[in-house]
Coordinates of C-alpha atoms in Angstrom, one line a residue:
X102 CA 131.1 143.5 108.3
X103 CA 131.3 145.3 104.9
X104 CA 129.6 144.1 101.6
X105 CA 132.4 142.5 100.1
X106 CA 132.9 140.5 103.4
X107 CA 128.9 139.2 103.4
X108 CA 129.5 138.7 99.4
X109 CA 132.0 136.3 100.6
X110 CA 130.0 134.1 103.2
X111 CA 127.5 134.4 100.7
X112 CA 129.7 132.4 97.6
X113 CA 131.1 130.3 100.4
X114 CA 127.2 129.3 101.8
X115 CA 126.5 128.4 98.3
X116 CA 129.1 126.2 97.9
X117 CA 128.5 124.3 100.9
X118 CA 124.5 124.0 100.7
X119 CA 123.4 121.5 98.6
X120 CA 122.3 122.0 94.8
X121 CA 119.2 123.6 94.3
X122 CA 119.6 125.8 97.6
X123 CA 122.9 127.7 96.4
X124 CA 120.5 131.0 95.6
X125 CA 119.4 131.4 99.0
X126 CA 120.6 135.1 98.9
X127 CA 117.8 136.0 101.5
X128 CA 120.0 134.4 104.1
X129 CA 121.5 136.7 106.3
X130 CA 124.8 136.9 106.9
X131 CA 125.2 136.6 110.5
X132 CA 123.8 133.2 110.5
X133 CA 125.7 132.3 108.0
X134 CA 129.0 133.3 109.6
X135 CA 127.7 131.5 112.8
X136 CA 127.2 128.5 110.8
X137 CA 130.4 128.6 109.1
X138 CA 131.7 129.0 112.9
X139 CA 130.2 125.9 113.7
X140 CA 131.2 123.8 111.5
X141 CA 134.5 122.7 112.5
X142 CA 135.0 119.1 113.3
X143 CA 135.4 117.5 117.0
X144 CA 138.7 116.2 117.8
X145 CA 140.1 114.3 120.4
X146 CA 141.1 116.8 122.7
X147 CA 137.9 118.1 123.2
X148 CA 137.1 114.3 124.6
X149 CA 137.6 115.6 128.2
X150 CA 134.6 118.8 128.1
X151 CA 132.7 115.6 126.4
X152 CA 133.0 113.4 129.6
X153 CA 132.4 116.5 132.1
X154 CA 129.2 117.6 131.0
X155 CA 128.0 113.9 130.5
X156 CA 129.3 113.4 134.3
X157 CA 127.6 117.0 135.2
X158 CA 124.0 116.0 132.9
X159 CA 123.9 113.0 135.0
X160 CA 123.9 114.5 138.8
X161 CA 121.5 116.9 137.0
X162 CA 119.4 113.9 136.1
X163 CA 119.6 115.0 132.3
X164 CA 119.7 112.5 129.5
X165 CA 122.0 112.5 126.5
X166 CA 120.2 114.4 124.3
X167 CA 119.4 117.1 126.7
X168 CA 123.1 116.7 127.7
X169 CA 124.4 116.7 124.0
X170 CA 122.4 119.6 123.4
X171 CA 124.0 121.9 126.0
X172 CA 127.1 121.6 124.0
X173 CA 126.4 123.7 121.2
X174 CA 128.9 126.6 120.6
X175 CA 131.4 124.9 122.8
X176 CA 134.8 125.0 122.0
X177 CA 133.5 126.1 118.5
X178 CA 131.2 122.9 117.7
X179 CA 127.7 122.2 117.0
X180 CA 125.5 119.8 118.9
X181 CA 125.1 117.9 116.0
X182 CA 129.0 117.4 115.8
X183 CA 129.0 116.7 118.8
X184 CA 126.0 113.8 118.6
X185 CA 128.2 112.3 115.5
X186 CA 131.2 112.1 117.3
X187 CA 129.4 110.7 120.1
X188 CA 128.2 107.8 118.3
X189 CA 131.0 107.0 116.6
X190 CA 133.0 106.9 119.9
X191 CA 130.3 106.2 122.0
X192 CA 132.3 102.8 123.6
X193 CA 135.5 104.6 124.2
X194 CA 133.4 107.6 126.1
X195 CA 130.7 105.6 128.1
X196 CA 134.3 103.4 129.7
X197 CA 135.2 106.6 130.5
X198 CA 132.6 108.2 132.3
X199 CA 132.0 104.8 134.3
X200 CA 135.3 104.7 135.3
X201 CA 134.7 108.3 136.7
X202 CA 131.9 107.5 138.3
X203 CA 133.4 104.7 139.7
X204 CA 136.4 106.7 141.2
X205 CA 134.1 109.8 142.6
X206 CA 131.7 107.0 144.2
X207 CA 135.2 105.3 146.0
X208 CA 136.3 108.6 146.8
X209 CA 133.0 109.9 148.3
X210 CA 133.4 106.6 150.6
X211 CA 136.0 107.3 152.1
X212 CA 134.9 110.6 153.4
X213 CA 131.7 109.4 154.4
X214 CA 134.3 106.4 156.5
X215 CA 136.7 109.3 157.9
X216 CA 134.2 111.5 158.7
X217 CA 131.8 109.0 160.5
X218 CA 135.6 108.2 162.6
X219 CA 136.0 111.9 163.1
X220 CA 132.4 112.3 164.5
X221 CA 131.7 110.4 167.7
X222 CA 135.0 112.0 169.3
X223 CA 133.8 115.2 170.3
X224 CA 130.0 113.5 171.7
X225 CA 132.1 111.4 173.7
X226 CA 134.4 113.7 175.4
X227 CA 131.6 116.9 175.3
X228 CA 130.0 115.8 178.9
X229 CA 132.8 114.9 180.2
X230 CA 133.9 118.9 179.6
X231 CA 131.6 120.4 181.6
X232 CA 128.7 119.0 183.6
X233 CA 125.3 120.6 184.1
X234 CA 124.7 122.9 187.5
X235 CA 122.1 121.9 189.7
X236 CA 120.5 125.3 189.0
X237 CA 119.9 124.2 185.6
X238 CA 117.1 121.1 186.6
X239 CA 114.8 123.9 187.7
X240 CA 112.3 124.3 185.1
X241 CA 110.4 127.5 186.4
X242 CA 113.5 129.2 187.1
X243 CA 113.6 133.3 186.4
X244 CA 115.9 134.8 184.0
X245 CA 116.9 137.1 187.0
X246 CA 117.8 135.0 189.5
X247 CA 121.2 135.8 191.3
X248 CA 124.5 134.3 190.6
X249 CA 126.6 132.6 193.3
X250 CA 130.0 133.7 192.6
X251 CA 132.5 130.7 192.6
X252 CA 135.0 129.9 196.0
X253 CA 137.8 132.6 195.6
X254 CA 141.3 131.1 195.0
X255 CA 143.8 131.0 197.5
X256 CA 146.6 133.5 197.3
X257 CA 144.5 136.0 195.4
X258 CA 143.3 139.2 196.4
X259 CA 139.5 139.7 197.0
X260 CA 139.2 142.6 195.3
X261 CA 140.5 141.1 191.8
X262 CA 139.0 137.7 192.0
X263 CA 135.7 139.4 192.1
X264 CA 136.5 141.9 189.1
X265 CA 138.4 139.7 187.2
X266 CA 135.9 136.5 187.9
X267 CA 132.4 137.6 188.1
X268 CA 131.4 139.0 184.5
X269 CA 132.5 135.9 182.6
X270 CA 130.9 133.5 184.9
X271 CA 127.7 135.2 184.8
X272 CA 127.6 135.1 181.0
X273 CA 128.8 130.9 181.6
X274 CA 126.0 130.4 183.2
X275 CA 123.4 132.0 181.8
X276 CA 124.6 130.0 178.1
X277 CA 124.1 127.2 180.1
X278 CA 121.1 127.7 181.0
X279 CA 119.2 128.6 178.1
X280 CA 121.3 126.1 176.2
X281 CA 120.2 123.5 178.9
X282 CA 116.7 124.3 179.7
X283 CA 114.9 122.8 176.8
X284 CA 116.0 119.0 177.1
X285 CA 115.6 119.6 180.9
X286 CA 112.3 120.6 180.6
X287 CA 110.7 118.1 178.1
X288 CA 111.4 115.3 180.5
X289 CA 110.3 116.9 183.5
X290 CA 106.6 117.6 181.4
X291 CA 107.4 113.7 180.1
X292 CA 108.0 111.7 183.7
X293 CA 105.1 114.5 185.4
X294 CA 107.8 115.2 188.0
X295 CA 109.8 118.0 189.3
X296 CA 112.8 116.0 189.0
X297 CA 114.5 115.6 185.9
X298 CA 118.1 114.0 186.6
X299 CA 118.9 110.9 184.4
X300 CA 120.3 108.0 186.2
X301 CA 120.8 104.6 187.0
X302 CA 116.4 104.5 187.8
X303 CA 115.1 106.6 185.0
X304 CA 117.8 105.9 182.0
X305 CA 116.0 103.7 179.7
X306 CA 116.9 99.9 179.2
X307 CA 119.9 99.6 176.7
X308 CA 119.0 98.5 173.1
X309 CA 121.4 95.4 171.5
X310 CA 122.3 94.6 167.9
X311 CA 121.9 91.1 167.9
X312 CA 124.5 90.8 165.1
X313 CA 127.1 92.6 167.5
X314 CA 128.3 91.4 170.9
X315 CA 127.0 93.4 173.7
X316 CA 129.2 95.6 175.7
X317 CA 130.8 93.6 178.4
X318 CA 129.2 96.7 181.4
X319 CA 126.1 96.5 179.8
X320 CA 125.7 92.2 180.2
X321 CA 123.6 91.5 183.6
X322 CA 124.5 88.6 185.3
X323 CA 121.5 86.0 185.8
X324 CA 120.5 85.6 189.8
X325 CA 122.5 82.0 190.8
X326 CA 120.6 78.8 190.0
X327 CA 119.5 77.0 193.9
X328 CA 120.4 74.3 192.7
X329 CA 123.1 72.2 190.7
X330 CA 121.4 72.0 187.4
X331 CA 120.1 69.1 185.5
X332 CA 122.4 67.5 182.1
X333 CA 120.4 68.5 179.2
X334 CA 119.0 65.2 177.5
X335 CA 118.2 65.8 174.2
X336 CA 120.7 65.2 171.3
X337 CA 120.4 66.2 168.1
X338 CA 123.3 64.5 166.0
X339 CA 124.9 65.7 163.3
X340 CA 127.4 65.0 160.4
X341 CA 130.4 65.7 162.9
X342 CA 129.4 65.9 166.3
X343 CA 126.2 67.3 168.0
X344 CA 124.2 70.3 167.4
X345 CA 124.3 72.4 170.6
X346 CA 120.2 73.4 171.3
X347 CA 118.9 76.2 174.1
X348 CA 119.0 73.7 177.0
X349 CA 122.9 72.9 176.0
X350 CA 123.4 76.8 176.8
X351 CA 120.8 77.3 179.3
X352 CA 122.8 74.2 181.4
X353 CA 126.5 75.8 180.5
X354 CA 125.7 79.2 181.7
X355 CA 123.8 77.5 185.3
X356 CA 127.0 75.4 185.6
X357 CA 129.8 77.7 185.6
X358 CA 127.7 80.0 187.8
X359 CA 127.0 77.3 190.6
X360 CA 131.1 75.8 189.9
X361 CA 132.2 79.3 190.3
X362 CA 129.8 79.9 193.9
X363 CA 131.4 76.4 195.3
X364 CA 134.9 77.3 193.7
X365 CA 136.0 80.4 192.6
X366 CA 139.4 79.4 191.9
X367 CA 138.8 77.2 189.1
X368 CA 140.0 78.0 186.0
X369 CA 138.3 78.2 182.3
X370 CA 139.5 74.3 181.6
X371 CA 138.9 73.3 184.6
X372 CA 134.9 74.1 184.1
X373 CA 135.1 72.5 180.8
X374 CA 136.1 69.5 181.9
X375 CA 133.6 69.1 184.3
X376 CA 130.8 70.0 181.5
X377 CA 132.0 67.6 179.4
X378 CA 131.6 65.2 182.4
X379 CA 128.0 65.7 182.9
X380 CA 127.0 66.0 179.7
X381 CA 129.5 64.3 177.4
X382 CA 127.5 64.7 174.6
X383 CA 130.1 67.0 173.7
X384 CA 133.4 66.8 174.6
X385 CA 136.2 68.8 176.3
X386 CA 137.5 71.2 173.2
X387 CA 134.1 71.2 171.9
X388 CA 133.0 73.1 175.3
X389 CA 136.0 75.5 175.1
X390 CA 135.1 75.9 171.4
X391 CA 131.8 76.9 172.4
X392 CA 132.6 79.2 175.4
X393 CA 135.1 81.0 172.8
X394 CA 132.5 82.0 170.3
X395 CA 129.7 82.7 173.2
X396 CA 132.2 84.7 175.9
X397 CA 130.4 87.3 176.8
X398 CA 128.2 86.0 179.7
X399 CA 131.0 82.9 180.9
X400 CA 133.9 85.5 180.6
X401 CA 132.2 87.7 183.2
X402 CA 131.1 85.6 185.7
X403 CA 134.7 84.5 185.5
X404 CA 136.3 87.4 186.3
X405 CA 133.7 88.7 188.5
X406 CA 134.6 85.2 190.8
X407 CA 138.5 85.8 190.2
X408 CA 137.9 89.5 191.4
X409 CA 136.0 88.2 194.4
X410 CA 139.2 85.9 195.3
X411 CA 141.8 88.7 194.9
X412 CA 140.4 91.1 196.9
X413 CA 139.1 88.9 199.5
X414 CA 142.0 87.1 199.7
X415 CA 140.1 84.0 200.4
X416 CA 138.9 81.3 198.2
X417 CA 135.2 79.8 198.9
X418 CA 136.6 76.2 197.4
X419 CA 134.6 73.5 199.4
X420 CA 137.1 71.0 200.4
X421 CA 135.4 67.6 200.8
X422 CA 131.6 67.2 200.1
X423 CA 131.2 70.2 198.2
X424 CA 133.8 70.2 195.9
X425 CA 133.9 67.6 193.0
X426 CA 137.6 65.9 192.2
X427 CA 139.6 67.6 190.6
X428 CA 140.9 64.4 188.4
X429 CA 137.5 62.6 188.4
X430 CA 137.7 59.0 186.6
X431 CA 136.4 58.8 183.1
X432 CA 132.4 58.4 182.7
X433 CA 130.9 55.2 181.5
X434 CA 130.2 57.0 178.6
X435 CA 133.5 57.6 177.1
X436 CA 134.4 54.2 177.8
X437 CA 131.5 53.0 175.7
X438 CA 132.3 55.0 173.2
X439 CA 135.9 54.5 172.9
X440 CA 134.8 50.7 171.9
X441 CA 133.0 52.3 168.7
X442 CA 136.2 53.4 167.5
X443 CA 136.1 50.5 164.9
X444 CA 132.7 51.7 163.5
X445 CA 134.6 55.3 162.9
X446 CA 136.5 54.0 160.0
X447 CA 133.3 53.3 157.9
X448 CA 132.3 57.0 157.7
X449 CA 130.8 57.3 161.4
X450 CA 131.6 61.1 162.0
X451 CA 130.1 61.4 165.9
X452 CA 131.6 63.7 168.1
X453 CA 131.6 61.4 171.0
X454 CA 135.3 60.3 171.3
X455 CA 137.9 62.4 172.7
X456 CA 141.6 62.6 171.4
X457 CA 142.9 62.2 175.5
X458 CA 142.0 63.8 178.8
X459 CA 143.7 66.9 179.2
X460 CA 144.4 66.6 182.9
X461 CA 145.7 63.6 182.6
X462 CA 148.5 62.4 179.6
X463 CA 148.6 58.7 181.0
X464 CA 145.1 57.8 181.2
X465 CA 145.5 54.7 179.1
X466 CA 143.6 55.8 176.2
X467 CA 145.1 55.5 172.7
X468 CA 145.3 58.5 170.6
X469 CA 142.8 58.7 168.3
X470 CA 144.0 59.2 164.6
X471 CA 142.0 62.0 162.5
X472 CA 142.6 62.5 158.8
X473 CA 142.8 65.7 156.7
X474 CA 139.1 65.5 155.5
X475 CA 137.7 65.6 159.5
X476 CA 139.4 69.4 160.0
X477 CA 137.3 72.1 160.7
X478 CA 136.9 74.4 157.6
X479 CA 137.1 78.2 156.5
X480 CA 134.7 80.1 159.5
X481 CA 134.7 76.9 161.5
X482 CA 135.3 76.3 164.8
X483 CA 138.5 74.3 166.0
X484 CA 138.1 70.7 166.1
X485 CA 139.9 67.9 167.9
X486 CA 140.7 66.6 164.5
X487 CA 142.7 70.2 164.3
X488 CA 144.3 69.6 167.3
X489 CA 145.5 66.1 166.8
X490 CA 146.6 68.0 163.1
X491 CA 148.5 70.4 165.7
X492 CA 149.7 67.9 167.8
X493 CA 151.1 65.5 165.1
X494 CA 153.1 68.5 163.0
X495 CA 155.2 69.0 166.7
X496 CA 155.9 65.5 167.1
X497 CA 157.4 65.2 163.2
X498 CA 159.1 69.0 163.9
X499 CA 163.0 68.4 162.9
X500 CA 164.5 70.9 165.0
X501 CA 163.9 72.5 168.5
X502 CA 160.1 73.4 168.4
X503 CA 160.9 76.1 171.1
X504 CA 163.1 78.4 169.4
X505 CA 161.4 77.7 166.3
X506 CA 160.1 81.2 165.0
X507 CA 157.0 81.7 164.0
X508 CA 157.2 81.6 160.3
X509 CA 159.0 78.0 160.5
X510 CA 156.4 76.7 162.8
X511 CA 153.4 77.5 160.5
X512 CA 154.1 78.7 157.4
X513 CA 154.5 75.2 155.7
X514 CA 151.2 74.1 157.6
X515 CA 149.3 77.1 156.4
X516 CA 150.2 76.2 153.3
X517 CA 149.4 72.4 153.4
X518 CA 145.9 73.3 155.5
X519 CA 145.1 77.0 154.1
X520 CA 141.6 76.9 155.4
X521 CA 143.4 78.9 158.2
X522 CA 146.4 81.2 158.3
X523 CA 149.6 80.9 160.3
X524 CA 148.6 83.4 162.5
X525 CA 145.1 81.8 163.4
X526 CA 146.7 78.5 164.0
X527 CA 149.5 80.0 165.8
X528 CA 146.8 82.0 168.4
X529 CA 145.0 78.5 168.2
X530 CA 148.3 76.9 170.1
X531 CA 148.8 79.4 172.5
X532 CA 145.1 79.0 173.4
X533 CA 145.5 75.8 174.1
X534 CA 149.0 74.9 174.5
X535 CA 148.9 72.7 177.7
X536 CA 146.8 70.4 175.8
X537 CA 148.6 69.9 172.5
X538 CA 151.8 68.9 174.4
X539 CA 150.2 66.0 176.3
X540 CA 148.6 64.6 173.0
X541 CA 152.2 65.5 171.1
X542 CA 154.0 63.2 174.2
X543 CA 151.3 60.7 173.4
X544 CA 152.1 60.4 169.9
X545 CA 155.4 60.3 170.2
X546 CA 155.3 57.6 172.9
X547 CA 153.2 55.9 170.2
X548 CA 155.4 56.3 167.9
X549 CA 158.7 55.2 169.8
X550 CA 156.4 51.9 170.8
X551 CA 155.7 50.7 167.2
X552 CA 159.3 51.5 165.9
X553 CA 160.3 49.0 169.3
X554 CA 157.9 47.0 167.9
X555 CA 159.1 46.9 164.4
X556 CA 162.5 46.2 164.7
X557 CA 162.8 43.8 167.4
X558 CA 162.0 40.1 166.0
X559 CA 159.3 38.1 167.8
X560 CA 160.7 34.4 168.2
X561 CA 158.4 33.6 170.9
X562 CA 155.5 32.6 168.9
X563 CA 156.3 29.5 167.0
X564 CA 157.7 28.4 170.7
X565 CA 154.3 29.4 172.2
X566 CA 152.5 27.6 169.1
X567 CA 154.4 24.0 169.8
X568 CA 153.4 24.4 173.4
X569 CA 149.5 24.7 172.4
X570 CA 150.0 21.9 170.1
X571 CA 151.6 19.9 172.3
X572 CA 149.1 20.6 175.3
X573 CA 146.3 19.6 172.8
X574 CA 147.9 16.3 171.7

């Protein structure tokens, strides 16, 4: 810079200090130019180096002035320009960098999800690759011990299997070894044995989430009760129905196992409706509702019984003593019940009525009428109020239910009870199909009887009332 350049940035310092500093000649002029430099305002397009070293001063754990600060000499402004424009922007900027933050934080999810996918492949399939030699267990073996070469192929000559074979399979086994030999040892020292294979005796005891279902290998089955187990007798009632307590399951577990011993060909239904008949507390649907949402254990003794019939080829069914009938009567209790049905429409919610017997669709008992307000809601198991809900939309169907597609059977019923989707309702009907259609015949036959009813005149009584007055004259 030459004299008349500093003269320059000297005049033009003076005009931009205040008055009473303009004859600050002592300045020099390199600082002066650099303030000069400086001084140009932010503009928008420097917005975006803004955000990234506010995004960058956070992960650094840096606040804003510290942040602010490192932008001095950027894009040719000061840190004080940059401060100003800042505040005067500052709710424009800060939506800015939250919606960055917000995106990197979504984005960082799903690696964490696809990586967490990607990672239990390979520890699933690694032992399956290659399993340990038996050489491997011995804990004070020698690094000099001597290699048994593998079984030559057939069709090969001697001479090259052994050339071709032996150096790589020395160096196999020998990774193996030293790869293998720490694990190995540890639980040798641990168990103070010699041996040091993990099985069926030594593996420890599986650990279960009790917020996940256990894995259907991993479920024991209980030893068989001696004896055909006791009703539970204590009821706790609730708003609709009764609460199911531990002796409820301790008794529906004992009773499919000691069905299942005596019968192995009955089915799922079947062992509900004999539940239900010694302890009809709770009824038929209310069983299967509760063996859907605790499977594990009745699913397994199931199929370990059906698995015992196929391959036997014989069924253990008792025939006379044994064996219970497989259309029993009605209890006593349903009977009494039944004659509460009055009671029901005051705001009596029990559980201890059944829409009909399942096995049976002329059984003399009227269908019982449920309203809207008795469903089961959102996360709640199906109730018979749902299935009479079911039952009642087939028998008002206009149209052959059967080829009816899927979206025409329930999408008008989703919408009318959305608590549930179509699909949900749909899987609820193929679960228990056999049922719905004897309640659907039911109601229809009810509803043929009434229309009878309705339109045919009744003359007889006023005939039948001057009989009765006469007789009493």
């Amino acid at each position: 810079m030459n004299r008349e350049q500093a003269t320059a940035l000297s005049q033009r310092a003076g005009e931009l200090l205040p008055q009473g500093m303009a004859g600050l000649n002592f300045i020099p002029a390199n600082v002066l130019q650099d303030a000069i430099a400086l001084s140009a305002p932010v503009q928008v397009t420097d917005e975006p180096t803004l955000v990234q070293y506010i995004l960058n001063g956070i992960q650094r754990g840096q606040n804003y002035k510290e942040i602010l600060n490192s932008l001095h000499g950027i894009n040719g402004h000061s840190a004080s320009l940059w401060k100003d424009y800042y505040l005067e922007n500052k709710g424009r900027i800060d939506t800015w960098v939250t919606m960055c933050q917000r995106n990197a934080k979504e984005k960082n999810n799903q690696q964490q999800a696809a990586s967490e996918d990607k990672g239990p492949v390979p520890a699933v399939k690694k032992p399956a690759i290659k399993k340990p030699s038996p050489a491997s267990f011995n804990v004070d073996e020698s690094p000099e011990r001597p290699i048994v070469p593998a079984k030559r192929p057939r069709g090969r000559p001697k001479g090259s299997t052994n050339k071709a074979s032996a150096p790589p399979k020395a160096s196999t086994s020998k990774a193996a070894r030293t790869k293998e030999d720490t694990p190995v040892a540890a639980l040798s020292h641990a168990t103070g044995s010699r041996r040091a294979t993990l099985n069926s005796l030594t593996a420890p005891t599986a650990v279960f989430n009790s917020h996940l279902p256990p894995p259907n290998a991993d479920i024991k089955i209980p030893d068989p009760p001696s004896r055909s187990p006791s009703p539970p007798t204590r009821v706790i009632p609730l708003k609709r129905g009764n609460k199911y307590t531990d002796e409820d399951r301790e008794f529906f577990i004992k009773f499919i196992h000691r069905s299942l011993i005596k019968d192995n060909t009955l089915t799922r239904h079947e062992l509900c409706e004999r539940i239900a008949e010694k302890a009809p507390h709770h009824t038929t649907q209310s069983w299967l509702s509760h063996w859907s949402n605790n499977h594990d254990l009745p699913d397994k003794l199931l199929s370990q019984a059906h698995e015992k019939m196929w391959q036997t080829g014989n069924t253990n069914a008792v025939p006379s003593e044994g064996r219970e009938e497989p259309k029993p009567k009605r209890p006593r209790y349903r009977d009494l019940s039944a004659s509460e049905d009055d009671d029901d429409d005051n705001g009596n919610d029990e559980e201890d009525d059944e829409i009909s017997n399942a096995s049976d669709s002329d059984d003399g008992v009227p269908v019982r009428h449920w309203d809207k307000e008795d469903m089961g809601g959102k996360g709640e198991p199906f109730t018979d109020a749902d299935m009479y809900m079911v039952a009642k939309r087939i028998a008002r169907y206009q149209g052959d239910w059967e080829a009816a597609s899927m979206r025409e059977r329930w999408d008008s019923f989703a919408k009318k009870h959305p608590q549930r989707s179509d699909k949900s309702w749909q899987q609820y009907y193929r679960n228990n199909e056999k049922q719905i259609k004897l309640l659907v015949e039911k109601i229809r036959k009810e509803n043929s009887q009434s229309e009878s009813q309705r339109v045919r005149p009744t003359k007889a009584l006023p005939r039948l009332k001057r009989q009765s007055d006469a007789e009493s004259s």
